[in-house]
Coordinates of C-alpha atoms in Angstrom, one line a residue:
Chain A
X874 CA 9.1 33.8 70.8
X875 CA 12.3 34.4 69.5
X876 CA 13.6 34.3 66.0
X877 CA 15.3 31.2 65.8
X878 CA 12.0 29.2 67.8
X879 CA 10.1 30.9 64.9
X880 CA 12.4 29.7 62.5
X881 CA 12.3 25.9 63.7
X882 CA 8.7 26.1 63.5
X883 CA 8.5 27.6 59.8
X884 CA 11.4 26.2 58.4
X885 CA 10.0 22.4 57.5
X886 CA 6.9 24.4 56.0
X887 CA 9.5 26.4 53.8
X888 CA 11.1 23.5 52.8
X889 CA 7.8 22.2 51.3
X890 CA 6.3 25.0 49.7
X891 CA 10.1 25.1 47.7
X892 CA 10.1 21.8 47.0
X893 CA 6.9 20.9 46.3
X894 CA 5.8 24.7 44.6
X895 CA 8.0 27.0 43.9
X896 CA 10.9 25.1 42.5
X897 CA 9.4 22.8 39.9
X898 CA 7.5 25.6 38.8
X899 CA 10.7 27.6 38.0
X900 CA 12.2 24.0 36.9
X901 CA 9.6 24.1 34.3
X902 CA 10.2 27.8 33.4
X903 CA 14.0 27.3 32.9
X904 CA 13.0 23.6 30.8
X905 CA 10.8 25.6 29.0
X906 CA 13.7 27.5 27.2
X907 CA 15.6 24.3 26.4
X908 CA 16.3 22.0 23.7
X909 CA 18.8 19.4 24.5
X910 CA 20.3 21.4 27.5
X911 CA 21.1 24.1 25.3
X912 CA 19.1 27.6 25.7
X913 CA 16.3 28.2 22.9
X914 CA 13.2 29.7 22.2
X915 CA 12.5 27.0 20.1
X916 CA 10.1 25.8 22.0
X917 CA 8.0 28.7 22.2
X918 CA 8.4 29.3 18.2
X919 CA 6.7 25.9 17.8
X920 CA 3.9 26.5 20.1
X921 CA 3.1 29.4 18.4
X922 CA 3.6 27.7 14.7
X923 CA 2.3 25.1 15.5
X924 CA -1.6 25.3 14.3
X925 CA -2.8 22.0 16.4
X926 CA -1.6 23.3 19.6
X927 CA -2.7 26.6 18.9
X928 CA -6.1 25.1 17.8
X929 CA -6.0 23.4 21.4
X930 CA -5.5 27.3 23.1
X931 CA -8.2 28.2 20.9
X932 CA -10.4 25.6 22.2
X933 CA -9.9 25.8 25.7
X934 CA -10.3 29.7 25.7
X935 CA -13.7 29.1 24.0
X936 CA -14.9 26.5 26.3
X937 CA -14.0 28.3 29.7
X938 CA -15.3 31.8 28.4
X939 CA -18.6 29.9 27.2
X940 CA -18.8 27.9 30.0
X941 CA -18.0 30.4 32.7
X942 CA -20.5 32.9 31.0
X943 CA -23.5 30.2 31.4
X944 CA -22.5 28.9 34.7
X945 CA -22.9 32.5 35.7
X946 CA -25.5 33.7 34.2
X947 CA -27.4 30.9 36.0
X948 CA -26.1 31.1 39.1
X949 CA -26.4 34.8 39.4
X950 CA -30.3 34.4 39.1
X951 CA -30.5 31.5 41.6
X952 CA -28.6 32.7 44.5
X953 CA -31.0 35.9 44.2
X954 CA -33.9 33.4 44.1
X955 CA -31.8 31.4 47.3
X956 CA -31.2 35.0 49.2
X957 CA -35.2 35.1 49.1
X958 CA -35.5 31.1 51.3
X959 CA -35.2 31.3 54.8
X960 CA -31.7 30.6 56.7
X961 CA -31.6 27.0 57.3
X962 CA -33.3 26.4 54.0
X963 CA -30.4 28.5 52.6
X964 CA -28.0 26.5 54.8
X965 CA -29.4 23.6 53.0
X966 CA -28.3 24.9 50.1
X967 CA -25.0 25.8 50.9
X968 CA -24.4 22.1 52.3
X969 CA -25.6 20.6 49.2
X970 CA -23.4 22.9 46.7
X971 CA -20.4 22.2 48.8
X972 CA -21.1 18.7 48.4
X973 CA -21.2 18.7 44.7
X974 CA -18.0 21.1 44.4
X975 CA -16.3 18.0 45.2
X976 CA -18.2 16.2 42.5
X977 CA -15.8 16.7 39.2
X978 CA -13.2 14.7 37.3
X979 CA -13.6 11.3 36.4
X980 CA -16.6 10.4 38.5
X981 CA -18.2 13.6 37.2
X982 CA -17.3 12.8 33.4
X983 CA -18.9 9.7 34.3
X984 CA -22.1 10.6 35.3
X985 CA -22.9 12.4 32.4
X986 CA -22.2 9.0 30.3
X987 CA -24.7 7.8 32.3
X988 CA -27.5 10.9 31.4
X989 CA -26.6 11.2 27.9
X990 CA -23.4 8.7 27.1
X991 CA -24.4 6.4 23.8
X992 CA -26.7 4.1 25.9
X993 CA -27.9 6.7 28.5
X994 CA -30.9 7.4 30.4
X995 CA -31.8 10.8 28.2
X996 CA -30.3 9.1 24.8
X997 CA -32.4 6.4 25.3
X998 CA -35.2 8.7 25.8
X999 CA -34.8 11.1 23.1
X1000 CA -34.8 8.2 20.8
X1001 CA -38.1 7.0 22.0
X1002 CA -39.9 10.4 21.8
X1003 CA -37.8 10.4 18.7
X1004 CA -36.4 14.2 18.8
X1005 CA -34.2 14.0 15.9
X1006 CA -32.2 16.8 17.1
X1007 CA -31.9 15.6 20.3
X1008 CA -30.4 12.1 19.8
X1009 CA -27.8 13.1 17.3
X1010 CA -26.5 14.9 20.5
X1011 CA -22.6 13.7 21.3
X1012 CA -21.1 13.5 24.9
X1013 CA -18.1 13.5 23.4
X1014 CA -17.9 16.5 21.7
X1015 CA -17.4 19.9 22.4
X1016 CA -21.1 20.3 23.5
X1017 CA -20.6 17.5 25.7
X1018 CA -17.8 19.1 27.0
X1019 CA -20.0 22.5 27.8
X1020 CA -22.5 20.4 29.2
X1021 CA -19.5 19.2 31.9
X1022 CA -17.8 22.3 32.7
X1023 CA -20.3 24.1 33.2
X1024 CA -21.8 21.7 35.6
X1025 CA -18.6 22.2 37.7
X1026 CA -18.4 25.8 37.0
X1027 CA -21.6 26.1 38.8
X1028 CA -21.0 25.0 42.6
X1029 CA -17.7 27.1 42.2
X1030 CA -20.2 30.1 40.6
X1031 CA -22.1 29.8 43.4
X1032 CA -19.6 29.9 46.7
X1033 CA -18.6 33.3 45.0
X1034 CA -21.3 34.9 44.3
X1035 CA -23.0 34.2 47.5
X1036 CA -21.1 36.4 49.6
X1037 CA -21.3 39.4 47.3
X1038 CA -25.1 39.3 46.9
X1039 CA -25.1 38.8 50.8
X1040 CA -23.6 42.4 51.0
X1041 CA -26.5 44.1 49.4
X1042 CA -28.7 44.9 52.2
X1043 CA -32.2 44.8 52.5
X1044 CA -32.5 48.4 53.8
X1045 CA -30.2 49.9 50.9
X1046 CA -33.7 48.9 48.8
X1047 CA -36.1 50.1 51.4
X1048 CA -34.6 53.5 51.1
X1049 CA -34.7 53.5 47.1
X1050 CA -38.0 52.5 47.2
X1051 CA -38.9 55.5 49.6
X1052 CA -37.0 57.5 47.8
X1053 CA -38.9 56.9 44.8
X1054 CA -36.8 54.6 42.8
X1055 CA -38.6 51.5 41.1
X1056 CA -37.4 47.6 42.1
X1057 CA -35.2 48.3 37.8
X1058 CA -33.9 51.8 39.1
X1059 CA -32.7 50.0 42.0
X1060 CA -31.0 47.6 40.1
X1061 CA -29.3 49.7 37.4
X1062 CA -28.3 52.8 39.9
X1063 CA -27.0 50.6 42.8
X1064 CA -27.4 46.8 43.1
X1065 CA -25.3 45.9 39.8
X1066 CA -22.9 48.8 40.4
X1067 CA -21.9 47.4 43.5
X1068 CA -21.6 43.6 42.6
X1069 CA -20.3 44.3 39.4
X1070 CA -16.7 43.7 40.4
X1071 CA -17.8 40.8 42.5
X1072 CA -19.2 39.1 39.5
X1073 CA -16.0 40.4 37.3
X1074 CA -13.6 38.6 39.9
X1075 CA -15.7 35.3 39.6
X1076 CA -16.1 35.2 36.2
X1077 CA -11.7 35.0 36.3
X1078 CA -11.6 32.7 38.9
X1079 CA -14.4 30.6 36.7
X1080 CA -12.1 30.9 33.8
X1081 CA -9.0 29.9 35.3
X1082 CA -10.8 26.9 36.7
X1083 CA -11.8 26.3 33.0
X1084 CA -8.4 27.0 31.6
X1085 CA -6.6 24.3 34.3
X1086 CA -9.5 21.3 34.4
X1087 CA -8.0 17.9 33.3
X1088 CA -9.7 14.8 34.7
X1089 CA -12.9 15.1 33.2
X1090 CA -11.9 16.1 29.8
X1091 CA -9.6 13.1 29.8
X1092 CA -12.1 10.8 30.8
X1093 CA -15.0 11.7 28.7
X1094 CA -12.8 11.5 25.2
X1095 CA -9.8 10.1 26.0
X1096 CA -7.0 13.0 24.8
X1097 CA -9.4 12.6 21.1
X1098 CA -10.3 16.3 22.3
X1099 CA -7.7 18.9 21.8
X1100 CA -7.3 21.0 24.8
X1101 CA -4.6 22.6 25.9
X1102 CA -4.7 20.7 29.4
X1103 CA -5.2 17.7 27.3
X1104 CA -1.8 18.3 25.0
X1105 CA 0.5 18.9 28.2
X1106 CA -0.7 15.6 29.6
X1107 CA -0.2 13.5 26.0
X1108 CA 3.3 15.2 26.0
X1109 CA 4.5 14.6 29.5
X1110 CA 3.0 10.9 29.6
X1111 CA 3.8 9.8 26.3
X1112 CA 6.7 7.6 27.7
X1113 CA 8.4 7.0 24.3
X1114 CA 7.5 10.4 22.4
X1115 CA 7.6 12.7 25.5
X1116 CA 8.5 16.0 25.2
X1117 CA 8.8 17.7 29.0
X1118 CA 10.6 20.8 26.7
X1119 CA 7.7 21.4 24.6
X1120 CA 4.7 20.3 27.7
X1121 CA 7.0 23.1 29.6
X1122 CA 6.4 26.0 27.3
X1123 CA 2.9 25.1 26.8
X1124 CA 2.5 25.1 30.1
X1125 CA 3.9 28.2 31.1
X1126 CA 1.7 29.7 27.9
X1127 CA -1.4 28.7 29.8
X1128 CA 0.0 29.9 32.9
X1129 CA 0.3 33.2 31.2
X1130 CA -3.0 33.1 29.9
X1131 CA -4.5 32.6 33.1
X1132 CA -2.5 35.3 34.7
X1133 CA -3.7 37.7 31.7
X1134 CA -7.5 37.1 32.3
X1135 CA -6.5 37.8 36.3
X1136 CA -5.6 41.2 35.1
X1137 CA -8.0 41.9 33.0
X1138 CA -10.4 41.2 35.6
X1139 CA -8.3 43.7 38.5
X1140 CA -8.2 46.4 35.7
X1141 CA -12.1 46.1 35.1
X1142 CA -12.5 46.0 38.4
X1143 CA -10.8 49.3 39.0
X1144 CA -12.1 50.9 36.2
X1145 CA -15.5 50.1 37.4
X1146 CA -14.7 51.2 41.2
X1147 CA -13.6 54.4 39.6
X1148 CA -16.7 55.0 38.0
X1149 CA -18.9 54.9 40.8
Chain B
X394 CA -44.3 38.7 42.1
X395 CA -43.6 37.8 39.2
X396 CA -39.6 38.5 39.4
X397 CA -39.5 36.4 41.8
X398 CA -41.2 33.5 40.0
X399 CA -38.6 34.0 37.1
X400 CA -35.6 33.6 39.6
X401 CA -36.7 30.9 41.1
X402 CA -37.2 29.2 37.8
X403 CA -33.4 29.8 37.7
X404 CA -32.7 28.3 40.7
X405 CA -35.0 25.2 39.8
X406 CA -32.8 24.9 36.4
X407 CA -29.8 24.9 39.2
X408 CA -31.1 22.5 41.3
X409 CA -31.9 19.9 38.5
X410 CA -28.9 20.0 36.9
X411 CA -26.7 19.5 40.1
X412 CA -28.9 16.8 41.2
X413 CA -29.5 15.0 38.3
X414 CA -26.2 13.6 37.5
X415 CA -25.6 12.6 40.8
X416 CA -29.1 10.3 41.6
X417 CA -28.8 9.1 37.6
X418 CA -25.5 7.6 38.5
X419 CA -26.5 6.3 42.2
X420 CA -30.1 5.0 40.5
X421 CA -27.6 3.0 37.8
X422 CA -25.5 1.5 40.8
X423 CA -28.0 -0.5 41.5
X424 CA -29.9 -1.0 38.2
X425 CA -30.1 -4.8 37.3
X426 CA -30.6 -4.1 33.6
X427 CA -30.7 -1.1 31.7
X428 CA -29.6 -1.4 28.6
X429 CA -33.5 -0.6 26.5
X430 CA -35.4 1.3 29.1
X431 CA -35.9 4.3 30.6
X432 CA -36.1 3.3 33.8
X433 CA -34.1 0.2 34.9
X434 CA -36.1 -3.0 35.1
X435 CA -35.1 -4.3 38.1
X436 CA -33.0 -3.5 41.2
X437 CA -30.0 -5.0 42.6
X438 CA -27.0 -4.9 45.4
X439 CA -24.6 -7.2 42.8
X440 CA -22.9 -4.6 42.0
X441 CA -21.8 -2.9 44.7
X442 CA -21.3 -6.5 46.5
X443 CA -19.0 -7.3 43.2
X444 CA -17.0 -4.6 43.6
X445 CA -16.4 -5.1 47.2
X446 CA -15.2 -8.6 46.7
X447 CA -12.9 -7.0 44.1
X448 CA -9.7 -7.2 46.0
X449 CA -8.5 -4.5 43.2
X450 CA -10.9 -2.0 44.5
X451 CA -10.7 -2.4 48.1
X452 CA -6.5 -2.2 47.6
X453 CA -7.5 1.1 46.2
X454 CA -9.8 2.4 48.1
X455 CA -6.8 1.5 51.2
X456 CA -4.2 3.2 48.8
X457 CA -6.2 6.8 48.3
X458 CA -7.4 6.9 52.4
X459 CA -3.4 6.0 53.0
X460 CA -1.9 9.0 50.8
X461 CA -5.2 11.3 50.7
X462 CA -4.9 10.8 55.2
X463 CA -1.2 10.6 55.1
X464 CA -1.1 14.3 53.3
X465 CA -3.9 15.8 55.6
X466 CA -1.7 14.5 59.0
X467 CA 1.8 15.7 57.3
X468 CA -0.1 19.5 56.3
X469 CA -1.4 19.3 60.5
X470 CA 1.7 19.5 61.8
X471 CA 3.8 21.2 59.3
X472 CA 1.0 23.7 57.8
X473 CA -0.5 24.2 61.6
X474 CA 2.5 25.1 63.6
X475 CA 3.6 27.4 61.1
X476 CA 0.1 29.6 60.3
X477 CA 0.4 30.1 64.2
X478 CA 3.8 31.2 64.4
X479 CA 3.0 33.2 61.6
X480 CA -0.4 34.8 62.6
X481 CA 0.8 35.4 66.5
X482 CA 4.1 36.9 66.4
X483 CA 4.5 37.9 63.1
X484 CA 1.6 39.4 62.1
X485 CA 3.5 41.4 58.9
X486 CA 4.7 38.3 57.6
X487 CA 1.3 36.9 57.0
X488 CA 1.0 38.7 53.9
X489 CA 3.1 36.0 52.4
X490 CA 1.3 33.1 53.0
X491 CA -1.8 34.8 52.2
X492 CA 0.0 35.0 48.5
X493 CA 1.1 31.3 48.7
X494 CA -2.5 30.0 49.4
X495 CA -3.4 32.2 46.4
X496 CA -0.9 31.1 44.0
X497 CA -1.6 27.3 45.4
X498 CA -4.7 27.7 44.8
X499 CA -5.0 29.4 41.4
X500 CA -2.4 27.1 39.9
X501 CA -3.5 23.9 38.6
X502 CA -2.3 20.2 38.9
X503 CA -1.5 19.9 35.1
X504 CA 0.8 22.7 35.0
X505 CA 2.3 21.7 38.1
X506 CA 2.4 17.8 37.0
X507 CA 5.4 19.0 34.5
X508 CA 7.2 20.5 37.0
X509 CA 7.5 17.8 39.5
X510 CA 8.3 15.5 36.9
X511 CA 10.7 17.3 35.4
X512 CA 12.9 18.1 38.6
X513 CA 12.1 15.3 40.5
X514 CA 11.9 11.6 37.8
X515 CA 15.8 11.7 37.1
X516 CA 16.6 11.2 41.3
X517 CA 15.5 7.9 41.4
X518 CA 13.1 8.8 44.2
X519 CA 9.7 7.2 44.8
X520 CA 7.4 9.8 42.7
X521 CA 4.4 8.4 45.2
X522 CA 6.8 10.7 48.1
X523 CA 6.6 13.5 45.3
X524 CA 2.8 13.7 44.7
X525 CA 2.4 13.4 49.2
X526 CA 4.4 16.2 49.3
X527 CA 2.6 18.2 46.0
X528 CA -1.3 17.1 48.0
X529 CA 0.7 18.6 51.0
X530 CA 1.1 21.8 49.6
X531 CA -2.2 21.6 47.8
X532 CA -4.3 21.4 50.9
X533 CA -2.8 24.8 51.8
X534 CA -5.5 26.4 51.0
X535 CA -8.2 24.6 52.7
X536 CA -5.9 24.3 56.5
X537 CA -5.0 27.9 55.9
X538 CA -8.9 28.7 56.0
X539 CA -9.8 27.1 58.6
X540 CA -7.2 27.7 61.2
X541 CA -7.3 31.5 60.3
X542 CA -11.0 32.1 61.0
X543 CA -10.9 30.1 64.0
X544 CA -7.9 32.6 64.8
X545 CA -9.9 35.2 63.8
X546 CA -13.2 34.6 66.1
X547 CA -11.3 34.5 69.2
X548 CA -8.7 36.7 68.9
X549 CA -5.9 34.3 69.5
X550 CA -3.2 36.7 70.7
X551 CA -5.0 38.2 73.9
X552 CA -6.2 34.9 74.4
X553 CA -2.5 33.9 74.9
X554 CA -1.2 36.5 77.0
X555 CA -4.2 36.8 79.1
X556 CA -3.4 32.9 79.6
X557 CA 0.3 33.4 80.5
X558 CA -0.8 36.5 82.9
X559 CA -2.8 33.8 84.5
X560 CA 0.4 31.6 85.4
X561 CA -0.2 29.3 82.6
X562 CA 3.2 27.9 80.6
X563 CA 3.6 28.8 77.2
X564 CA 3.0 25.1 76.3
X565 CA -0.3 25.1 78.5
X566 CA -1.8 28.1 77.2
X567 CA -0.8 26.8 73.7
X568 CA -3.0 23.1 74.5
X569 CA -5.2 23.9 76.7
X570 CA -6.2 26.9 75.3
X571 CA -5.5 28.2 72.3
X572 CA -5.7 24.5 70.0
X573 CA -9.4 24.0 71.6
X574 CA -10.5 27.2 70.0
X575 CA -9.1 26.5 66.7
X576 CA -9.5 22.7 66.9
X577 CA -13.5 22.5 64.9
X578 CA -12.4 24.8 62.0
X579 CA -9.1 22.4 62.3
X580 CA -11.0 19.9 61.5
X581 CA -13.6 20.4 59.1
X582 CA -10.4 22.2 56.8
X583 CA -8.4 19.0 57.3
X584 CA -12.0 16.9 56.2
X585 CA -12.8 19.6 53.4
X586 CA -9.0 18.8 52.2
X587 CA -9.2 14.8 52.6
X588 CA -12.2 14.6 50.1
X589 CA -10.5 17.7 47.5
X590 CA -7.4 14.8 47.5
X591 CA -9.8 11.3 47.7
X592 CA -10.6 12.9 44.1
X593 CA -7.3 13.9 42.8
X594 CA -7.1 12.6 39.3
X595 CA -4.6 14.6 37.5
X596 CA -0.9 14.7 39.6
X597 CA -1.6 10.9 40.6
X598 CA -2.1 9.5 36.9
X599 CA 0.6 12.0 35.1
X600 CA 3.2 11.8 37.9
X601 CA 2.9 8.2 39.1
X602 CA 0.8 6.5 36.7
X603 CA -1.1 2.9 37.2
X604 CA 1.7 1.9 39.4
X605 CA 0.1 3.2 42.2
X606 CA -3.8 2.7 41.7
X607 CA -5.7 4.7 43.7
X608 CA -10.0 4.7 43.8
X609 CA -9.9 7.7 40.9
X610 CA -7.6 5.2 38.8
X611 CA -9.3 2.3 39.2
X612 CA -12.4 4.2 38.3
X613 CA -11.1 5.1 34.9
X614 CA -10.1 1.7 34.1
X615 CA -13.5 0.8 35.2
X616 CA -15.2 3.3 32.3
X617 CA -14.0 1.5 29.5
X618 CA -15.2 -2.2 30.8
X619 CA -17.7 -2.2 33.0
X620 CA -20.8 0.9 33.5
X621 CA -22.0 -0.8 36.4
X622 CA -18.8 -1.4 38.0
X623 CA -18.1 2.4 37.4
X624 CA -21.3 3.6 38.7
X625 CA -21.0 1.2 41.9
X626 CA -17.5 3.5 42.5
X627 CA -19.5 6.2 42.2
X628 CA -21.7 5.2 45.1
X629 CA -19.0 4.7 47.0
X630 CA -17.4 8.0 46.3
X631 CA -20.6 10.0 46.9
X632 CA -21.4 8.6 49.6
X633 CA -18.0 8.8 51.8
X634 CA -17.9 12.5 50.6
X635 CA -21.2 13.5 51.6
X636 CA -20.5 12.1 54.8
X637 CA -17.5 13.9 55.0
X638 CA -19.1 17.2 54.0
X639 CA -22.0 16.7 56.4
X640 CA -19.8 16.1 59.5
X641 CA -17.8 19.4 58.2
X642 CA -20.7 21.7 58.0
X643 CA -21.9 20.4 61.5
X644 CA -18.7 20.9 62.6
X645 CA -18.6 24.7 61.4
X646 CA -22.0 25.5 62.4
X647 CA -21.3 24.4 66.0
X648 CA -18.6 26.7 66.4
X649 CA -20.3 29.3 64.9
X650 CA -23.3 28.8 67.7
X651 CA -20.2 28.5 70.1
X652 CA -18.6 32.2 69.3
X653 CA -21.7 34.1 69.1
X654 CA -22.5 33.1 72.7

């Protein structure tokens, strides 16, 4: 195939990926150091002065790190106990987790108004067995908000974590055991050694997917929550009192953020690799 | 033994709290009344046949399957053509996409929402164009997958020249041949990729708004009036996904069977 065939074929896939990518993300870089067409830094001063929006970074750090630690604590447990079924009870599995990966947003946000929203099945239930505690429980709070994310984290938690825990093979604990070692030996000298970095990776990708979620946040408490993905949607959509300048710095902070905890994860990663 | 007893008690936990959720809400869709109890007191179809008399909701359901479909045929044969090109002659090059898909993927719709709005609101150009060509791009991910394992398993490029040796054209080899191979992880990608964008909430509802009301839009309008209305949605929407997920992992696991032979 010559160049220019090759270059027919790639060029209307170019074309998209710079229109629809590349470009508006630097569009919103270049916005982001503009007030009134003029270059500023304004923008960023404000974000980081600004104690509501940084009270918004604070709370969406929390609730991904939280959320991502449960979601794979969890999972990490379960797809050992999954690696243990037999293959097309695992395949089962994998079918039904793929299902629900697709299960987030608004329809997700709403099912959990159904479980424990202020008339649902579990509130209503709690307030029969009367558990105090229990029914002063809010979906919409930041609880609620754990309860959510971590219910998408999970299905995410799990696609990931699968194929590391598939690496360890059977024999690599046959020949510890003959060797000697004991089932904890095993464990601490070479199982969590090896998926280590696996689990590192995932837990970045799990905070990332944190850091970016929208839909269900937005549904459950209606931009009442302050989230960072929540501000940069109230300041992009507010028609009269938008403020694309602003939305453009915050978003390129949380892009940054994102990108930091990618790092963080390759340089455990190698420092762990290293070690072994 | 007893490990294993405590992992699976993990996995239980797992279980529960994907399922629940899911049959609460499809268990409520058809609840008569349940405003006191814990279980409902009755069941009922009204809700589900309400909201398909809703002209509202079937509009919307036509409006997501239009753009959700419309973005899965556009990524086929712009996306396709190209991960070929790519993958067969210029095999260095790949490298590239491989970082596109990543940064695709890793990026989310919020951030990306200013963007498109920013460049793209002042041209006076319909902003339902700019979210079909933002899914477009999204999908990337998903087609890329699909295609390049396919590629993978049969180890496209020998397959080609071997093909041509044979006296076929380059167009035959190409149809007959090579898009056969490919054509089951094709097509559980380009399913995978309809239901991520049935359930795109975030670059529909910043970047177009309630002018264009697709199934996710009406659904939130749905949450602040009617529950059962909501939850009748919700149906819907797991339903036509698992459907779409089951046909996908039959798909896969078929040519999985196919290659090992």
């Amino acid at each position: 195939m010559s160049k220019r065939q090759a270059f027919i074929w790639l060029s209307p896939f170019i074309v998209l990926v710079l229109l629809f990518f590349l470009v508006p993300l630097l569009y919103m870089l270049i916005t982001s150091f503009q007030s009134n067409g003029a270059f500023t830094l304004q923008q960023y001063q404000t974000v980081l002065t600004n104690s509501y929006i940084l009270q918004g970074f604070k709370n969406s750090i929390t609730l991904s790190v939280v959320s991502a630690i449960i979601a794979l604590i969890v999972t990490l447990f379960a797809v050992y106990a999954i690696m243990n079924f037999s293959e097309p009870m695992r395949e089962r599995i994998l079918i039904l987790t793929n299902l629900t990966s697709n299960f987030s947003g608004i329809p997700l946000a709403f099912a959990f108004i159904v479980l424990l929203g202020n008339s649902g099945l579990f509130t209503l239930l709690f307030d029969k067995w009367e558990i105090g505690v229990l029914s002063s429980f809010s979906l919409y709070s930041w609880a609620g908000l754990l309860l959510i994310y971590v219910y998408f984290q999970m299905p995410l938690a799990l696609m990931l974590l699968y194929p590391i825990y598939d690496g360890i093979q059977q024999q690599w604990k046959e020949a510890s055991a003959l060797l000697g070692a004991s089932t904890w030996q095993f464990w601490m000298k070479i199982g969590i050694p090896i998926i280590l970095p696996g689990v590192v990776g995932t837990f970045s990708v799990l905070f990332a997917n944190a850091m970016g979620a929208y839909a269900s946040a937005y549904a459950l408490t209606s931009s009442n929550y302050n989230l960072v993905a929540i501000r940069i949607g109230s300041l992009i959509k507010g028609d009269i009192f938008a403020q694309p300048e602003l939305a453009s710095a915050i978003a390129v902070l949380l892009a940054v953020t994102m990108v930091l905890a990618m790092l963080l994860s390759e340089w455990s990663i190698a420092k762990t690799r290293r070690k072994l | 033994m007893k490990k294993r007893s405590f992992t699976d008690l993990f996995f239980l936990l797992f279980v529960v709290y994907i399922v629940l959720p899911v049959a609460a809400t499809m268990l409520y869709a058809f609840a008569d009344k349940w405003n006191k109890t814990i279980l409902p007191e009755g069941l009922t179809l009204k809700w589900v046949m309400t909201l398909f008399q809703d002209p509202a909701f079937i509009q919307a359901f036509g409006r997501s399957v239009l753009l959700a479909g419309g973005a899965v045929i556009v990524a086929l044969f712009v996306i396709v053509p190209a991960i070929f090109v790519i993958v067969l002659y210029f095999p260095k090059y790949e490298k590239w996409i491989q970082a596109t898909v990543v940064m695709v993927y890793s990026f989310p719709g919020i951030i990306l929402a200013v963007g498109l709005i920013r460049v793209y609101s002042k041209f006076g150009i319909s902003m339902i164009l700019v979210v079909l060509g933002a899914y477009v791009i999204g999908i990337l991910p998903y087609i890329y997958q699909g295609t390049r394992n396919s590629l993978r398993n049969v180890d496209a490029r020998q397959l080609l020249d071997a093909a041509q040796l044979l006296g076929a054209s380059k167009m035959q080899a190409f149809t007959r041949i090579l898009l056969p191979t490919v054509y089951p992880g094709l097509f559980a990608g380009a399913l995978l990729s309809f239901s991520v964008l049935f359930g795109e909430f975030v670059l529909i509802n910043l970047v177009v708004g309630s002018r264009f009301e697709t199934v996710q839009i009406y659904l939130m309008k749905k949450l602040s009036t009617s529950g059962h209305i909501a939850s009748a949605v919700v149906f819907v929407y797991i339903v036509l996904m698992g459907i779409l997920t089951f046909i996908a992992a039959k798909v896969t696991k078929k040519t999985k069977g196919a290659t090992n032979v």
